[in-house]
XYZ file of C-alpha atoms in Angstrom:
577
model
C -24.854 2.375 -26.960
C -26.700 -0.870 -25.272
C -24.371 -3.747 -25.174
C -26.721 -6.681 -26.041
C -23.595 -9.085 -25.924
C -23.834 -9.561 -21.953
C -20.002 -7.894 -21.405
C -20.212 -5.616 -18.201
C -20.171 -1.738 -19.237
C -17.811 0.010 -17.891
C -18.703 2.395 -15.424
C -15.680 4.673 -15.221
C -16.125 4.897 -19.144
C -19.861 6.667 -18.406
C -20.210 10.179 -18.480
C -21.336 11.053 -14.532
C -21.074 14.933 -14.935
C -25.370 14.830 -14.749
C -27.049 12.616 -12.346
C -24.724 9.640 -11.677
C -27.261 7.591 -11.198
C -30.497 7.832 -11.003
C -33.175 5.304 -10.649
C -35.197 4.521 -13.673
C -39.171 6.055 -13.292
C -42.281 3.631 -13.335
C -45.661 4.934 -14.452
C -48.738 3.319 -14.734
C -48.083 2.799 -18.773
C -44.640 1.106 -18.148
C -44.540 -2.439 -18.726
C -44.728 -4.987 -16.079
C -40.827 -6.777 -15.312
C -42.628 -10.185 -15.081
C -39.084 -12.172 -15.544
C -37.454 -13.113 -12.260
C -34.091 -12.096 -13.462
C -35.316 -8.240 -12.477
C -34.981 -9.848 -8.926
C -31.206 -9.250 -9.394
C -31.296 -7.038 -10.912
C -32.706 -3.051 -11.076
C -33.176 -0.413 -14.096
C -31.423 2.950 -14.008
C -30.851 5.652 -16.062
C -27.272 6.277 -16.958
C -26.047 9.296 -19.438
C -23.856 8.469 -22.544
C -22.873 11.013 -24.901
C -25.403 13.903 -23.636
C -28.598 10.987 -23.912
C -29.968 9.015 -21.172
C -29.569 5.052 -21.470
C -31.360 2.622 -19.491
C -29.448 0.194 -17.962
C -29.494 -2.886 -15.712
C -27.537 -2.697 -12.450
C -27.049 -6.076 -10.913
C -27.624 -6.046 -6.670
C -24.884 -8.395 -6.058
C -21.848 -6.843 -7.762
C -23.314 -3.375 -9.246
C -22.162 -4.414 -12.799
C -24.076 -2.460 -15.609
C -25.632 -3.838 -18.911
C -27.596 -3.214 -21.476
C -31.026 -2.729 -19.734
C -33.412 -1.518 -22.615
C -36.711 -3.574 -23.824
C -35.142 -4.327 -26.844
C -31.930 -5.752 -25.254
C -33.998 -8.675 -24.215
C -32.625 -10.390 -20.852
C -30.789 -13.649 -22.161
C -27.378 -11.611 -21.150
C -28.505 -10.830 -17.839
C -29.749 -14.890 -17.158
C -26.122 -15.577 -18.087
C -24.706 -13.057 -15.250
C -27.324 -14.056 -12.248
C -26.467 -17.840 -13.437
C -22.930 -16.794 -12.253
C -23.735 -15.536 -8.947
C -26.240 -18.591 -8.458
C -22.570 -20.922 -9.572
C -20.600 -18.634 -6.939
C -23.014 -19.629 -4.176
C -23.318 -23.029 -4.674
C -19.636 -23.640 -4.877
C -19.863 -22.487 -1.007
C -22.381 -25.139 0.037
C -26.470 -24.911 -1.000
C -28.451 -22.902 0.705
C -25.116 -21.175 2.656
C -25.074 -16.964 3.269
C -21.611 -15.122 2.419
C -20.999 -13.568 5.730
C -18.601 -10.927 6.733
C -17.707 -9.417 10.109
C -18.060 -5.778 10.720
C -16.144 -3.093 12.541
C -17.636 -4.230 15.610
C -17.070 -7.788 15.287
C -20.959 -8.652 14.329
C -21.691 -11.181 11.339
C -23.478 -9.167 8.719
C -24.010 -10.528 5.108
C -21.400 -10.148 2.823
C -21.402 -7.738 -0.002
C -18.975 -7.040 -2.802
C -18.190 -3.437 -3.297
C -15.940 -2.915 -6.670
C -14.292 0.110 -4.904
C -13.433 -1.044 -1.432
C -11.880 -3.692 -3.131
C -10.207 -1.547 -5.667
C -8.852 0.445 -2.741
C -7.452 -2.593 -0.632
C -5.532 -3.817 -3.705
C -4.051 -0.486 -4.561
C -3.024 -0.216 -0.602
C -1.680 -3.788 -0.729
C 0.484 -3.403 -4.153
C 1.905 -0.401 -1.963
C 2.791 -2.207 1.062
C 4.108 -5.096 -0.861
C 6.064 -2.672 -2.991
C 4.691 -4.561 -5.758
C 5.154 -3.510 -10.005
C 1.749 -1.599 -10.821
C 1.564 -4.488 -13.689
C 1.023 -7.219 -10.458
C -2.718 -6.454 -10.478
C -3.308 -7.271 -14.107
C -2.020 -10.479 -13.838
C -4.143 -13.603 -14.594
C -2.816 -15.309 -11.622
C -3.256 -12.810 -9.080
C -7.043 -11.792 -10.370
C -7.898 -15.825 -10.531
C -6.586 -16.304 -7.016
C -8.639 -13.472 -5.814
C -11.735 -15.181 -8.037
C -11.434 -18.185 -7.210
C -10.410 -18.469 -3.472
C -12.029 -15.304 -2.423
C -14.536 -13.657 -4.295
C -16.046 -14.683 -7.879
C -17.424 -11.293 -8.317
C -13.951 -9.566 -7.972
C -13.355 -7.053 -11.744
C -9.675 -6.123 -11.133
C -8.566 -3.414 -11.830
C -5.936 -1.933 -14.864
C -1.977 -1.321 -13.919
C -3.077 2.180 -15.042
C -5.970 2.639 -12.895
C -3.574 1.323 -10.274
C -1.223 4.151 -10.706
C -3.829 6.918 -10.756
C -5.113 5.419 -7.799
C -1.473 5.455 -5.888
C -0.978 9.671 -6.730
C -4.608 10.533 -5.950
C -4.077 8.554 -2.437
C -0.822 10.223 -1.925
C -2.546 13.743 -2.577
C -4.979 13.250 -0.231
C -2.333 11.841 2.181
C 0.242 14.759 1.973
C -3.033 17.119 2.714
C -3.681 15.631 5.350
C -0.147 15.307 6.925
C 0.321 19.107 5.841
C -2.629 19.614 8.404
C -0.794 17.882 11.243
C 2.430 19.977 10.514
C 0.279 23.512 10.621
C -1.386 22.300 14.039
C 2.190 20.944 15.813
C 3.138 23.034 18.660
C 7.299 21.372 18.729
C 10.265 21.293 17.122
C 10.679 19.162 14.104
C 13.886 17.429 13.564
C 15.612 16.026 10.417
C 17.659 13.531 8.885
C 18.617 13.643 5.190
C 20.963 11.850 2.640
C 21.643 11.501 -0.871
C 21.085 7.618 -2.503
C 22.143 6.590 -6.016
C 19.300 4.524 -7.314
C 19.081 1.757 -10.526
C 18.278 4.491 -12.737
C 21.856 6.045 -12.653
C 19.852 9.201 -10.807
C 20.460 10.925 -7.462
C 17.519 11.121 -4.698
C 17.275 13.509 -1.747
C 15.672 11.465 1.199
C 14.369 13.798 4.244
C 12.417 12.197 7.350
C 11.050 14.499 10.117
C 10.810 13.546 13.564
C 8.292 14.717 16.017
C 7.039 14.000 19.479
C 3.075 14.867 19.407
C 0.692 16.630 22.360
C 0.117 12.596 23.593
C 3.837 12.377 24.069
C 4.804 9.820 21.135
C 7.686 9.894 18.854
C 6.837 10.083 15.323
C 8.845 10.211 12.066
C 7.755 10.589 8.410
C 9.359 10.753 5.303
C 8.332 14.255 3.510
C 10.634 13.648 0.761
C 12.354 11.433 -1.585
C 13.279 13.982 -3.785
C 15.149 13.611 -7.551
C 17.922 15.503 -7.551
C 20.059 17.280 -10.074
C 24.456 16.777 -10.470
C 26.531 17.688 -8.595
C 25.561 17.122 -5.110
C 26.995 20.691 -3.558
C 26.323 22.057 -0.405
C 24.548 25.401 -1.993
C 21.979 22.670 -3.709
C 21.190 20.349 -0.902
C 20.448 23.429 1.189
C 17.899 24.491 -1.697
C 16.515 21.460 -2.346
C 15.942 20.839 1.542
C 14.654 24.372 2.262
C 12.273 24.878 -0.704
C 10.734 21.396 0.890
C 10.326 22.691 4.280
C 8.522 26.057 2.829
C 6.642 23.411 0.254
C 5.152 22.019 3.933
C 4.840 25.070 5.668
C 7.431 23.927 8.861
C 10.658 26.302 8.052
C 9.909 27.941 11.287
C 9.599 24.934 13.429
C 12.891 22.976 11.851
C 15.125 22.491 15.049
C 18.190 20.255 14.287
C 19.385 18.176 10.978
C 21.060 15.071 11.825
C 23.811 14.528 8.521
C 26.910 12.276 8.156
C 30.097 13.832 7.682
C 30.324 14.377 3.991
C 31.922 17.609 3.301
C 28.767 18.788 0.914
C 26.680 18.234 4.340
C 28.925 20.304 6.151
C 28.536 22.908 3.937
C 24.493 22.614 3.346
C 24.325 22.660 7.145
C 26.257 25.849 7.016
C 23.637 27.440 5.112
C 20.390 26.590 6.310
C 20.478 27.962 9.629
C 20.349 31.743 8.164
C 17.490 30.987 5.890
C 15.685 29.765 8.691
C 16.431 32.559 10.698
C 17.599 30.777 14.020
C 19.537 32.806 16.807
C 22.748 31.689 18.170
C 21.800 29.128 20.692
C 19.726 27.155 18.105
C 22.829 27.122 15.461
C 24.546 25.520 17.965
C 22.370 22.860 18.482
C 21.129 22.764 14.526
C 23.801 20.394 12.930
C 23.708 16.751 14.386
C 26.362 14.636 13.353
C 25.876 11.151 12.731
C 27.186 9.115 14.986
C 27.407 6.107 13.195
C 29.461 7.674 10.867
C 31.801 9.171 13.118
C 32.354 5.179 15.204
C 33.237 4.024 11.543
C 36.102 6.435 10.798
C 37.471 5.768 14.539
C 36.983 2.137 13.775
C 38.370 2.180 10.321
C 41.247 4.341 11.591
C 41.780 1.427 14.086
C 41.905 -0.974 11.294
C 44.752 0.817 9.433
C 47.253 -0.983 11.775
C 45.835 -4.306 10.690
C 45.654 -2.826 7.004
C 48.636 -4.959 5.989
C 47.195 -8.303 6.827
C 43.827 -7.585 6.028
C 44.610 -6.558 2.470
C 46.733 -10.061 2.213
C 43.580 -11.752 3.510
C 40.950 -10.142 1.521
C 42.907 -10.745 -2.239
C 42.682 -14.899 -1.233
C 39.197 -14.918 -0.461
C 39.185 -12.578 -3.869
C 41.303 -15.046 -5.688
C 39.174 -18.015 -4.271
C 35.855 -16.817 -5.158
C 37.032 -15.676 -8.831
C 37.346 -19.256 -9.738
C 34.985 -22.026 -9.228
C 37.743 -24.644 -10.072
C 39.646 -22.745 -6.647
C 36.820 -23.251 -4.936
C 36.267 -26.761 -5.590
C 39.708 -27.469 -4.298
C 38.605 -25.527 -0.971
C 35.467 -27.973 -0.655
C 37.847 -31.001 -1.203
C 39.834 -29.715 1.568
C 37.454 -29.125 4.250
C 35.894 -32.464 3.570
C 39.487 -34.020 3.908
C 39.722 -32.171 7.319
C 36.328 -33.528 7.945
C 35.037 -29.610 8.429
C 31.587 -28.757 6.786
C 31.498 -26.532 4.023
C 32.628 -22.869 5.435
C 31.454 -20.240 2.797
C 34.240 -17.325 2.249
C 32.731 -14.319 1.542
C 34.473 -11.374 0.057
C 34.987 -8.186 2.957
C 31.833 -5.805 3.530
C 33.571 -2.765 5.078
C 30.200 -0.914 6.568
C 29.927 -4.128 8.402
C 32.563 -3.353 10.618
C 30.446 -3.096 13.987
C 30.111 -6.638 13.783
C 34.148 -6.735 14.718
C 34.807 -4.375 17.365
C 33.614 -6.386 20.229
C 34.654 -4.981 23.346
C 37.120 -2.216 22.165
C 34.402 0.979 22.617
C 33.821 -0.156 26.201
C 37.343 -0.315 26.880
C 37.910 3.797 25.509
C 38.137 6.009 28.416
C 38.246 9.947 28.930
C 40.238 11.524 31.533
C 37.833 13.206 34.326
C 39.037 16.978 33.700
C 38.204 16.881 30.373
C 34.637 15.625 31.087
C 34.287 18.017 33.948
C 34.891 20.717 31.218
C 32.810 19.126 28.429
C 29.971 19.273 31.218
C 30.161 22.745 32.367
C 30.021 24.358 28.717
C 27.323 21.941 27.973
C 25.508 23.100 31.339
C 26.361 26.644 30.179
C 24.139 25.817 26.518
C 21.379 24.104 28.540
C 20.636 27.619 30.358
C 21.084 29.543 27.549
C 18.497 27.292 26.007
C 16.094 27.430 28.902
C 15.743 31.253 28.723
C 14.849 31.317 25.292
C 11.946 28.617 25.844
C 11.505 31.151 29.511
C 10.787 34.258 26.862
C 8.947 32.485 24.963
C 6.504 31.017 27.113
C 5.914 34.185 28.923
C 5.648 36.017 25.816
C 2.808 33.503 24.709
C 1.006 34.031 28.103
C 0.898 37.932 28.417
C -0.442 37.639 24.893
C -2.935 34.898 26.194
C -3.711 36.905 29.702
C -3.932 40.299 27.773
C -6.613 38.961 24.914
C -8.726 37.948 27.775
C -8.445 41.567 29.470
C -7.054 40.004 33.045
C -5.794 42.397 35.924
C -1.844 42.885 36.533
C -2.109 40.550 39.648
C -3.489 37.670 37.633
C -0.770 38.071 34.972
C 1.773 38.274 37.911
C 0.408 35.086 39.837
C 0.453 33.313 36.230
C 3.889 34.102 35.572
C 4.911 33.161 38.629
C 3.255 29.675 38.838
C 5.318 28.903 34.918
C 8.829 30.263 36.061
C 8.827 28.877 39.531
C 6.578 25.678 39.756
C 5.779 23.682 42.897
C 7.832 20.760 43.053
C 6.124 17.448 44.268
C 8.259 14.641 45.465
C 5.754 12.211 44.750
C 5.160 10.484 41.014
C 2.549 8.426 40.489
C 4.232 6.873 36.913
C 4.361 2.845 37.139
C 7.905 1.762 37.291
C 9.242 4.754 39.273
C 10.160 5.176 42.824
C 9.386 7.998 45.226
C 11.931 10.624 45.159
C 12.513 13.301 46.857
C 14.914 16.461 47.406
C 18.289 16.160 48.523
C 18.838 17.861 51.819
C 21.408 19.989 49.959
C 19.379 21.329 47.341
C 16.703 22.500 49.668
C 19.220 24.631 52.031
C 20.688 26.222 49.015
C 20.796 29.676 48.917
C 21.640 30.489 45.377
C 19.677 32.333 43.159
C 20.336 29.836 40.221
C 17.438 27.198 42.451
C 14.539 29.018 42.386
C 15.298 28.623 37.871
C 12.841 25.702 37.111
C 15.792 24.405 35.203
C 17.888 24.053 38.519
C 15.196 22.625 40.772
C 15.163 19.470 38.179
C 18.706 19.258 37.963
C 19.051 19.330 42.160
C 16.778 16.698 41.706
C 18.501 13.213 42.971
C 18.627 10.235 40.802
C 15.177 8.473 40.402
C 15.679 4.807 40.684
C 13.418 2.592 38.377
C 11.638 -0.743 39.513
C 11.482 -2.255 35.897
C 13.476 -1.109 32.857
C 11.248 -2.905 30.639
C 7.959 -0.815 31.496
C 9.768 2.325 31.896
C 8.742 5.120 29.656
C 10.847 8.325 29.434
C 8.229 10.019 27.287
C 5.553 8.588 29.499
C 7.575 10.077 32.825
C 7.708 13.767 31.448
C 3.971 13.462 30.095
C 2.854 12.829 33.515
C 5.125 15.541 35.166
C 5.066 18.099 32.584
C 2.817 20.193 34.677
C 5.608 20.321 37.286
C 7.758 21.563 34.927
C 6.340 23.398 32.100
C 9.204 25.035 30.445
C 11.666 21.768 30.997
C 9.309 19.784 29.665
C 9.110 21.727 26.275
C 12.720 21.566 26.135
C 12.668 18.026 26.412
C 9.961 17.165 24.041
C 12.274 18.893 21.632
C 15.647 17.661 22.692
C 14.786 14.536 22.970
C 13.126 14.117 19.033
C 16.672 14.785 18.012
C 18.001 11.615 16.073
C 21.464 10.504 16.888
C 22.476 9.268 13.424
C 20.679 8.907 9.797
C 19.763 5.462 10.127
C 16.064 6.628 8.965
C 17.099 7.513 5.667
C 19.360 4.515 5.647
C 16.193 2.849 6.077
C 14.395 4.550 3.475
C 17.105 3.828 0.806
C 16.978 0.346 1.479
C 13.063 0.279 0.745
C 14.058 2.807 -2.648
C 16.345 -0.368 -3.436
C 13.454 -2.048 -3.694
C 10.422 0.063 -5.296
C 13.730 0.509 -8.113
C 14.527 -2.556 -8.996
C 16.325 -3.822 -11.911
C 12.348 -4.427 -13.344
C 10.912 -1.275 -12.138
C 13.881 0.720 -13.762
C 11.362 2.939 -15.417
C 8.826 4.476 -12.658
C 9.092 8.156 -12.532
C 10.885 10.352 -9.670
C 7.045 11.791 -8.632
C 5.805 7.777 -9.034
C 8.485 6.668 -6.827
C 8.374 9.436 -4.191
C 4.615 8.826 -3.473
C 4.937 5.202 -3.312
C 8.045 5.467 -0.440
C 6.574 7.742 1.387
C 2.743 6.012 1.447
C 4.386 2.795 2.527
C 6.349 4.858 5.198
C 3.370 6.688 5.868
C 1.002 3.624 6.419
C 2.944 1.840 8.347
C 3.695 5.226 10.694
C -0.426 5.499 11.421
C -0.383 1.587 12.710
C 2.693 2.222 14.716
C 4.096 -0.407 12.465
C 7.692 1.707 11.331
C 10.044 0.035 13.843
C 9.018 -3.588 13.468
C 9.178 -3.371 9.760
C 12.712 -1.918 10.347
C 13.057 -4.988 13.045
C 11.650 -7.557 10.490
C 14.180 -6.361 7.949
C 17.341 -6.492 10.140
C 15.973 -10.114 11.263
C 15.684 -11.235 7.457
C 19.190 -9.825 7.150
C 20.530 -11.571 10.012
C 19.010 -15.421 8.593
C 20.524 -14.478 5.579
C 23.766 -14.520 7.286
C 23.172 -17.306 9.395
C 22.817 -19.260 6.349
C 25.765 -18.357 4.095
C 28.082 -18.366 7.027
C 27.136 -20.880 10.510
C 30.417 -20.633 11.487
C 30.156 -16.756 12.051
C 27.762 -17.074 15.029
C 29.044 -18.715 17.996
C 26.683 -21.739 19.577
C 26.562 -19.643 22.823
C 23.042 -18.094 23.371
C 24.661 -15.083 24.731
C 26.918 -14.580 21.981
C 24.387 -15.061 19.289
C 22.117 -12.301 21.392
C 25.127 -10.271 21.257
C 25.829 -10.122 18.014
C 22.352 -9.550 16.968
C 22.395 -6.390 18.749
C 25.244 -5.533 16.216
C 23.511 -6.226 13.586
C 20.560 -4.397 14.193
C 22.556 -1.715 15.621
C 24.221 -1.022 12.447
């Protein structure tokens, strides 16, 4: 149906399933577009209900009218008088110009779906309501300040727009999962949102063939009361087959709930690891495990503490108490001190010095180190089998003689060990004397030769890399190094899915109350996932702990001392915790 009003058609509304568009055909008979609004416009042939419509396409903003002889052109003056407003509100005779990738000045030249695309990536990022890009204040900034020829888009369209990008996303993350040659290694948790309803967070960590530490969130799952052990093991599991990485899972850092205990219980025999990796499978949180010692600290103090914490109660419950507090700090000529009622998970901020000053006595480190030593070569052997298994598979497809195979698997169990690293930041090293003269049979184990080696002293904390120094010596030691890449991706406490329940918080707040568990899931993990490919994760998590911090800072000056050590101090804290 031709629109001879001069409203823009809706495109999306058109039936493309024939010949989205195709450009209308001149013949000698057809006649002549003498009117100089055709120099904005161009004729094509769209298909509505099974019959082909001609209509107008504009060349500035691809908007489509009614383009038919009979339609006249008074609709399509109106729109070109638009564009011809837009342009001189810039300055007469001025180009739009935009840069490219490159950094060269091209002309500029609105395209309804990259737009469409950068507002649906910016509502996730901001963690903004779908409803945001609908408003009239948001589309007449963009208008206005921007672009004139920006459409919007509908909170709807948004949404579609979020789970198609999110399909597209998990396909291509899937890919990166089927083509990783490590470990991967977990953290999970269990958050109560807005909604009254449980979620399953689970982030996998990952160091890549380049070396670099990456985590993702593959989950932030709805699920079902109660929380058991049997059910968090079934919920995590069917995720990992959902992926495709059961068979690469290597540890799962948990806190010490007893339903994690249990779950952790269970998963190792549905993902079929031996002995040695069971072991090493459940990671406790250590976080967790400094609060109970703190907290079982603070019992001595409980007495006193409880006193203190039911005045600041009583003082806060009233605001005719807390006038009274105000007169009395201004009769002691003090500035207003803010009492704030007792946070218990901040309890890092109170400890000070008391970890540093816990000690262990030395025989009960010497035996802590020689069953841990015991582990490590246990571990080595099964990365030994399973390198050499991989290369008399490799040396075998490619039909080599027994001498090769013999030379190759000698050069992987017993590599040559160079004393000098090239790595910025390091200093030569070299073999102890000791070492060298040693006639055991344990130091020809590649696994020996590094530990003989000495300590390496480093020029410059700042620029040293630890994943940087085994990517440039992995090729002296090619089954260490795979145990490292793997060992080292383990995460020491669930602060990642602390992290990710904080930004859950917010994508559920008290105005968003409705989104559904699929909605919400995609939108977490996009945001995680966008900010992972710009290497942007940590300094969101930085930014965060920073806004946290000034928030503090402002309800209570008298916390932070005016000692630029101190304050550095107890930022540390913060962000620690």
């Amino acid at each position: 149906m031709d629109n001879s009003s001069g409203s823009p058609v809706n495109e999306s509304a058109v039936n493309e399933s024939v010949n989205e568009s195709t450009p209308s055909s001149t013949t000698s008979s057809a006649p002549r577009l003498t009117s100089k609004v055709w120099s904005f416009f161009e004729k094509v042939t769209k298909i509505e209900k099974g019959k082909p419509v001609i209509k107008a396409k504009c060349v500035v903003c691809n908007s489509l009218f009614a383009g038919s002889s009979s339609s006249g052109t008074s609709h399509l003056f109106r729109h070109m008088k638009k564009h011809e407003a837009a342009q001189a509100k810039i300055s007469p005779g001025q180009m739009l110009l935009n840069a490219d990738v490159a950094g060269n000045l091209t002309n500029f030249s609105y395209d309804h779906d990259v737009a469409r695309k950068e507002v649906v990536d910016f509502v996730i990022r901001a963690e903004l309501p779908f409803q945001f890009v609908e408003t009239h204040d948001f589309k007449g900034l963009i208008q206005r300040a921007f672009c004139p020829q920006y459409k919007g888009i509908s909170a709807s369209t948004c949404k579609r727009d979020v789970m198609k990008k999110f399909g597209i996303e998990k396909s291509d993350l899937h890919a990166v999962f089927e083509k990783l040659d490590s470990k991967i290694c977990l953290t999970s948790d269990v958050w109560s949102s807005r909604q009254k309803m449980g979620y399953m967070s689970l982030t996998a960590h990952f160091i890549d063939k380049e070396w670099c530490l990456n985590k993702r969130v593959i989950c932030f799952k709805m699920i079902e009361y109660p929380h058991t052990g049997e059910s968090l093991a079934t919920h995590i599991y069917d995720e990992l087959v959902s992926w495709g990485i059961q068979n690469k899972i290597f540890t799962l850092s948990l806190d010490n709930a007893s339903n994690n205990d249990s779950a952790a219980s269970i998963l190792p025999s549905s993902l079929l690891l031996d002995s040695v990796q069971q072991k090493l499978f459940h990671v406790r949180c250590c976080c967790h495990i400094l609060n109970l010692i703190v907290q079982d600290g603070l019992k001595v103090l409980s007495p006193s503490i409880d006193k203190i914490t039911d005045i600041v109660r009583s003082m806060n419950s009233s605001n005719k108490r807390h006038e009274i507090w105000v007169k009395c700090c201004s009769d002691f000529n003090m500035g207003k001190k803010n009492i704030d009622n007792d946070v218990p998970h901040r309890w890092n901020s109170t400890i000070g010095e008391w970890l540093r000053m816990m000690g262990i006595d030395q025989p009960t480190i010497d035996l802590k180190v020689s069953s841990l030593k015991a582990l490590l070569f246990q571990f080595f052997d099964i990365y030994k089998r399973s390198v050499i298994s991989d290369v008399v598979q490799n040396v075998q497809s490619s039909s080599s003689t027994s001498s090769t195979l013999s030379q190759t698997l000698g050069s992987i169990v017993i590599p040559t060990v160079n004393s000098n690293y090239s790595m910025q930041g390091l200093k030569r090293a070299k073999l102890s004397s000791s070492s060298s003269s040693s006639s055991s049979s344990t130091t020809t184990s590649e696994l020996q030769l590094y530990l003989d080696l000495p300590t390496i002293e480093v020029a410059d904390d700042s620029q040293f890399s630890l994943l940087g120094w085994w990517k440039g010596n992995k090729s002296l030691y090619p089954i260490v190094s795979l145990m490292a890449r793997d060992l080292l991706t383990v995460p020491a406490s669930t602060v990642a899915s602390e992290y990710i329940f904080s930004a859950g918080g917010r994508v559920v707040s008290e105005k968003r109350a409705r989104l559904s568990p699929n909605t919400i899931e995609a939108l977490i993990c996009l945001k995680d996932w966008t900010l992972a490919n710009s290497r942007m994760q940590d300094a969101a998590q930085e930014e965060q702990c920073a806004e946290e911090l000034m928030n503090i800072r402002a309800t209570r000056p008298d916390w932070m001392t005016s000692s630029g050590e101190a304050d550095s101090e107890s930022e540390n804290e913060i962000i620690g915790s």
